[in-house]
CSV table of N, CA and C in Angstrom, one decimal:
chain,number,residue,atom,x,y,z
A,1,MET,N,0.8,-1.2,0.0
A,1,MET,CA,0.0,0.0,0.0
A,1,MET,C,0.9,1.2,0.0
A,2,LEU,N,0.6,2.1,-0.9
A,2,LEU,CA,1.4,3.4,-1.0
A,2,LEU,C,0.8,4.4,0.0
A,3,ASN,N,1.7,5.1,0.7
A,3,ASN,CA,1.2,6.1,1.6
A,3,ASN,C,1.6,7.5,1.1
A,4,LYS,N,1.9,7.6,-0.2
A,4,LYS,CA,2.3,8.9,-0.8
A,4,LYS,C,1.1,9.7,-1.2
A,5,THR,N,1.2,11.0,-1.1
A,5,THR,CA,0.2,11.9,-1.5
A,5,THR,C,0.9,12.9,-2.5
A,6,ASP,N,0.1,13.1,-3.6
A,6,ASP,CA,0.6,14.1,-4.6
A,6,ASP,C,-0.5,14.7,-5.3
A,7,SER,N,-0.3,15.9,-6.0
A,7,SER,CA,-1.3,16.6,-6.7
A,7,SER,C,-0.7,17.2,-7.9
A,8,ILE,N,-1.6,17.5,-8.9
A,8,ILE,CA,-1.2,18.2,-10.1
A,8,ILE,C,-2.5,18.9,-10.6
A,9,ARG,N,-2.2,20.0,-11.3
A,9,ARG,CA,-3.2,20.8,-12.0
A,9,ARG,C,-2.9,20.8,-13.5
A,10,LEU,N,-3.9,20.4,-14.3
A,10,LEU,CA,-3.8,20.5,-15.7
A,10,LEU,C,-4.7,21.5,-16.2
A,11,VAL,N,-4.3,22.2,-17.3
A,11,VAL,CA,-5.2,23.2,-17.9
A,11,VAL,C,-5.3,22.8,-19.4
A,12,ARG,N,-6.6,22.7,-19.8
A,12,ARG,CA,-6.9,22.4,-21.2
A,12,ARG,C,-7.7,23.6,-21.8
A,13,TYR,N,-7.6,23.7,-23.1
A,13,TYR,CA,-8.3,24.8,-23.8
A,13,TYR,C,-9.4,24.2,-24.6
A,14,THR,N,-10.6,24.8,-24.6
A,14,THR,CA,-11.6,24.3,-25.5
A,14,THR,C,-11.3,24.8,-26.9
A,15,HIS,N,-12.1,24.4,-27.9
A,15,HIS,CA,-11.9,24.9,-29.3
A,15,HIS,C,-12.1,26.4,-29.4
A,16,GLU,N,-12.9,27.0,-28.5
A,16,GLU,CA,-13.1,28.4,-28.5
A,16,GLU,C,-12.0,29.2,-27.7
A,17,GLY,N,-11.1,28.5,-27.1
A,17,GLY,CA,-10.0,29.1,-26.3
A,17,GLY,C,-10.3,29.3,-24.8
A,18,ASN,N,-11.4,28.7,-24.3
A,18,ASN,CA,-11.7,28.9,-22.9
A,18,ASN,C,-10.9,27.8,-22.1
A,19,LEU,N,-10.6,28.1,-20.8
A,19,LEU,CA,-9.9,27.3,-20.0
A,19,LEU,C,-10.8,26.3,-19.3
A,20,VAL,N,-10.2,25.0,-19.1
A,20,VAL,CA,-10.8,24.0,-18.3
A,20,VAL,C,-9.7,23.5,-17.4
A,21,PHE,N,-10.0,23.6,-16.1
A,21,PHE,CA,-8.9,23.2,-15.1
A,21,PHE,C,-9.2,21.8,-14.6
A,22,TYR,N,-8.2,21.0,-14.5
A,22,TYR,CA,-8.3,19.6,-13.9
A,22,TYR,C,-7.4,19.6,-12.7
A,23,TYR,N,-7.9,19.4,-11.5
A,23,TYR,CA,-7.1,19.2,-10.3
A,23,TYR,C,-7.2,17.8,-9.9
A,24,LEU,N,-6.0,17.1,-9.8
A,24,LEU,CA,-6.0,15.7,-9.4
A,24,LEU,C,-5.1,15.6,-8.2
A,25,GLU,N,-5.7,14.9,-7.2
A,25,GLU,CA,-4.9,14.6,-6.0
A,25,GLU,C,-4.9,13.1,-5.7
A,26,TYR,N,-3.8,12.6,-5.6
A,26,TYR,CA,-3.6,11.1,-5.3
A,26,TYR,C,-3.4,11.0,-3.8
A,27,GLN,N,-4.3,10.2,-3.2
A,27,GLN,CA,-4.2,10.0,-1.7
A,27,GLN,C,-4.7,8.6,-1.4
A,28,LYS,N,-3.8,7.8,-0.8
A,28,LYS,CA,-4.2,6.4,-0.3
A,28,LYS,C,-4.9,5.6,-1.4
A,29,GLU,N,-4.3,5.5,-2.6
A,29,GLU,CA,-4.8,4.8,-3.7
A,29,GLU,C,-6.1,5.3,-4.4
A,30,ILE,N,-6.5,6.5,-4.1
A,30,ILE,CA,-7.6,7.1,-4.7
A,30,ILE,C,-7.2,8.4,-5.4
A,31,ILE,N,-7.7,8.6,-6.6
A,31,ILE,CA,-7.5,9.9,-7.3
A,31,ILE,C,-8.7,10.7,-7.1
A,32,TYR,N,-8.6,11.9,-6.4
A,32,TYR,CA,-9.7,12.8,-6.3
A,32,TYR,C,-9.5,13.8,-7.5
A,33,LEU,N,-10.6,14.0,-8.2
A,33,LEU,CA,-10.5,14.8,-9.4
A,33,LEU,C,-11.6,15.9,-9.4
A,34,ASN,N,-11.2,17.1,-9.6
A,34,ASN,CA,-12.1,18.3,-9.7
A,34,ASN,C,-11.9,18.8,-11.1
A,35,ILE,N,-13.0,19.0,-11.9
A,35,ILE,CA,-13.0,19.6,-13.2
A,35,ILE,C,-13.7,20.9,-13.1
A,36,ASP,N,-13.0,22.0,-13.4
A,36,ASP,CA,-13.6,23.3,-13.2
A,36,ASP,C,-13.8,24.0,-14.6
A,37,THR,N,-15.0,24.1,-15.0
A,37,THR,CA,-15.3,24.8,-16.3
A,37,THR,C,-16.0,26.1,-16.1
A,38,ARG,N,-15.8,26.7,-14.9
A,38,ARG,CA,-16.5,28.0,-14.7
A,38,ARG,C,-16.0,29.2,-15.5
A,39,SER,N,-14.8,29.0,-16.1
A,39,SER,CA,-14.3,30.1,-16.9
A,39,SER,C,-14.7,29.9,-18.4
A,40,ASN,N,-15.5,28.9,-18.7
A,40,ASN,CA,-15.9,28.7,-20.1
A,40,ASN,C,-17.1,29.5,-20.4
A,41,ASN,N,-17.0,30.3,-21.5
A,41,ASN,CA,-18.1,31.2,-21.9
A,41,ASN,C,-19.1,30.6,-22.8
A,42,TYR,N,-18.8,29.4,-23.4
A,42,TYR,CA,-19.7,28.8,-24.4
A,42,TYR,C,-20.5,27.6,-23.9
A,43,GLU,N,-20.1,27.0,-22.8
A,43,GLU,CA,-20.8,25.9,-22.3
A,43,GLU,C,-21.2,26.1,-20.8
A,44,GLU,N,-22.0,25.2,-20.3
A,44,GLU,CA,-22.5,25.3,-18.9
A,44,GLU,C,-21.3,25.4,-17.9
A,45,LYS,N,-21.3,26.3,-17.0
A,45,LYS,CA,-20.2,26.4,-16.0
A,45,LYS,C,-20.5,25.4,-14.9
A,46,SER,N,-19.5,24.7,-14.5
A,46,SER,CA,-19.7,23.7,-13.5
A,46,SER,C,-18.3,23.4,-12.8
A,47,LEU,N,-18.5,22.8,-11.6
A,47,LEU,CA,-17.4,22.2,-10.9
A,47,LEU,C,-17.7,20.8,-10.6
A,48,ILE,N,-17.1,19.8,-11.3
A,48,ILE,CA,-17.4,18.4,-11.1
A,48,ILE,C,-16.4,17.8,-10.1
A,49,GLN,N,-16.8,17.1,-9.2
A,49,GLN,CA,-16.0,16.4,-8.2
A,49,GLN,C,-16.3,15.0,-8.3
A,50,THR,N,-15.2,14.1,-8.4
A,50,THR,CA,-15.4,12.7,-8.5
A,50,THR,C,-14.1,12.0,-8.0
A,51,ASN,N,-14.3,10.8,-7.7
A,51,ASN,CA,-13.2,9.9,-7.2
A,51,ASN,C,-12.9,8.9,-8.3
A,52,CYS,N,-11.6,8.6,-8.6
A,52,CYS,CA,-11.3,7.7,-9.7
A,52,CYS,C,-10.3,6.7,-9.2
A,53,ASP,N,-10.1,5.6,-9.9
A,53,ASP,CA,-9.2,4.5,-9.5
A,53,ASP,C,-7.8,4.6,-10.0
A,54,SER,N,-7.6,5.0,-11.3
A,54,SER,CA,-6.2,5.0,-11.8
A,54,SER,C,-6.1,5.9,-13.1
A,55,LEU,N,-4.9,6.0,-13.5
A,55,LEU,CA,-4.5,6.7,-14.7
A,55,LEU,C,-4.0,5.6,-15.7
A,56,LYS,N,-4.3,5.8,-17.0
A,56,LYS,CA,-3.8,4.8,-18.0
A,56,LYS,C,-3.2,5.6,-19.1
A,57,LYS,N,-2.0,5.2,-19.5
A,57,LYS,CA,-1.3,5.8,-20.6
A,57,LYS,C,-1.4,4.9,-21.9
A,58,VAL,N,-1.8,5.5,-23.0
A,58,VAL,CA,-1.9,4.8,-24.3
A,58,VAL,C,-1.1,5.5,-25.3
A,59,GLN,N,-0.1,4.8,-25.8
A,59,GLN,CA,0.9,5.3,-26.8
A,59,GLN,C,0.5,4.8,-28.2
A,60,THR,N,0.3,5.7,-29.2
A,60,THR,CA,0.1,5.3,-30.5
A,60,THR,C,1.2,6.0,-31.4
A,61,ASN,N,1.2,5.8,-32.7
A,61,ASN,CA,2.1,6.5,-33.6
A,61,ASN,C,1.7,8.0,-33.7
A,62,ILE,N,0.5,8.3,-33.4
A,62,ILE,CA,0.0,9.7,-33.6
A,62,ILE,C,0.1,10.5,-32.3
A,63,ASP,N,-0.2,9.9,-31.2
A,63,ASP,CA,-0.2,10.7,-30.0
A,63,ASP,C,0.0,9.8,-28.7
A,64,GLU,N,0.0,10.4,-27.6
A,64,GLU,CA,0.1,9.8,-26.3
A,64,GLU,C,-1.1,10.3,-25.5
A,65,LYS,N,-1.9,9.4,-25.0
A,65,LYS,CA,-3.1,9.8,-24.2
A,65,LYS,C,-3.0,9.3,-22.8
A,66,TYR,N,-3.4,10.2,-21.9
A,66,TYR,CA,-3.5,9.8,-20.5
A,66,TYR,C,-5.0,9.9,-20.1
A,67,SER,N,-5.6,8.7,-19.7
A,67,SER,CA,-7.0,8.6,-19.4
A,67,SER,C,-7.1,8.3,-17.9
A,68,ILE,N,-8.2,8.8,-17.4
A,68,ILE,CA,-8.5,8.5,-16.0
A,68,ILE,C,-9.6,7.5,-16.0
A,69,ILE,N,-9.5,6.5,-15.1
A,69,ILE,CA,-10.4,5.3,-15.2
A,69,ILE,C,-11.0,5.0,-13.9
A,70,GLY,N,-12.3,4.5,-13.9
A,70,GLY,CA,-13.0,4.1,-12.7
A,70,GLY,C,-13.5,5.2,-11.9
A,71,CYS,N,-14.0,6.2,-12.6
A,71,CYS,CA,-14.5,7.4,-11.8
A,71,CYS,C,-16.0,7.2,-11.4
A,72,ASP,N,-16.3,7.8,-10.3
A,72,ASP,CA,-17.7,7.7,-9.7
A,72,ASP,C,-18.7,8.3,-10.7
A,73,GLN,N,-18.3,9.3,-11.5
A,73,GLN,CA,-19.3,10.0,-12.4
A,73,GLN,C,-18.8,9.9,-13.8
A,74,PRO,N,-19.7,9.9,-14.8
A,74,PRO,CA,-19.3,9.8,-16.2
A,74,PRO,C,-18.6,11.1,-16.6
A,75,ILE,N,-17.4,11.1,-17.1
A,75,ILE,CA,-16.6,12.2,-17.5
A,75,ILE,C,-15.9,11.9,-18.8
A,76,ASP,N,-15.4,12.9,-19.5
A,76,ASP,CA,-14.4,12.7,-20.6
A,76,ASP,C,-13.1,12.2,-20.0
A,77,ASN,N,-12.8,10.9,-20.2
A,77,ASN,CA,-11.7,10.3,-19.6
A,77,ASN,C,-10.4,10.7,-20.1
A,78,ASN,N,-10.3,11.2,-21.3
A,78,ASN,CA,-8.9,11.7,-21.8
A,78,ASN,C,-8.6,13.0,-21.2
A,79,ILE,N,-7.8,13.0,-20.2
A,79,ILE,CA,-7.5,14.3,-19.5
A,79,ILE,C,-6.2,15.0,-20.1
A,80,LEU,N,-5.4,14.2,-20.8
A,80,LEU,CA,-4.2,14.8,-21.4
A,80,LEU,C,-3.9,14.1,-22.7
A,81,ILE,N,-3.7,14.8,-23.8
A,81,ILE,CA,-3.4,14.2,-25.1
A,81,ILE,C,-2.1,15.0,-25.6
A,82,ILE,N,-1.1,14.3,-25.9
A,82,ILE,CA,0.2,14.9,-26.4
A,82,ILE,C,0.4,14.4,-27.8
A,83,GLY,N,0.4,15.3,-28.8
A,83,GLY,CA,0.5,14.9,-30.2
A,83,GLY,C,2.0,14.7,-30.5
A,84,ASN,N,2.2,13.8,-31.4
A,84,ASN,CA,3.5,13.5,-32.0
A,84,ASN,C,3.9,14.5,-33.0
A,85,SER,N,5.0,15.2,-32.8
A,85,SER,CA,5.4,16.3,-33.7
A,85,SER,C,6.2,15.9,-34.8
A,86,SER,N,6.6,14.6,-35.0
A,86,SER,CA,7.4,14.2,-36.1
A,86,SER,C,6.6,13.8,-37.3
């Protein structure tokens, strides 16, 4: 059992250029996730709070995706997508 605690904040941009904040905190084998869309001018403003089981990394020839899995609420699981620049 891991007793480490860590946190990270990710910022994603919508197609319109609005910010969506992802706050992840890992604590005692649970990932606490807050998704803050309150600065989005084109969609409903919300603060989603959920608990998730793990992160999964999927590598392809085109990109690298980090998905969050096993969340209490249905969400867009792809929290980070890194495109291949070659």
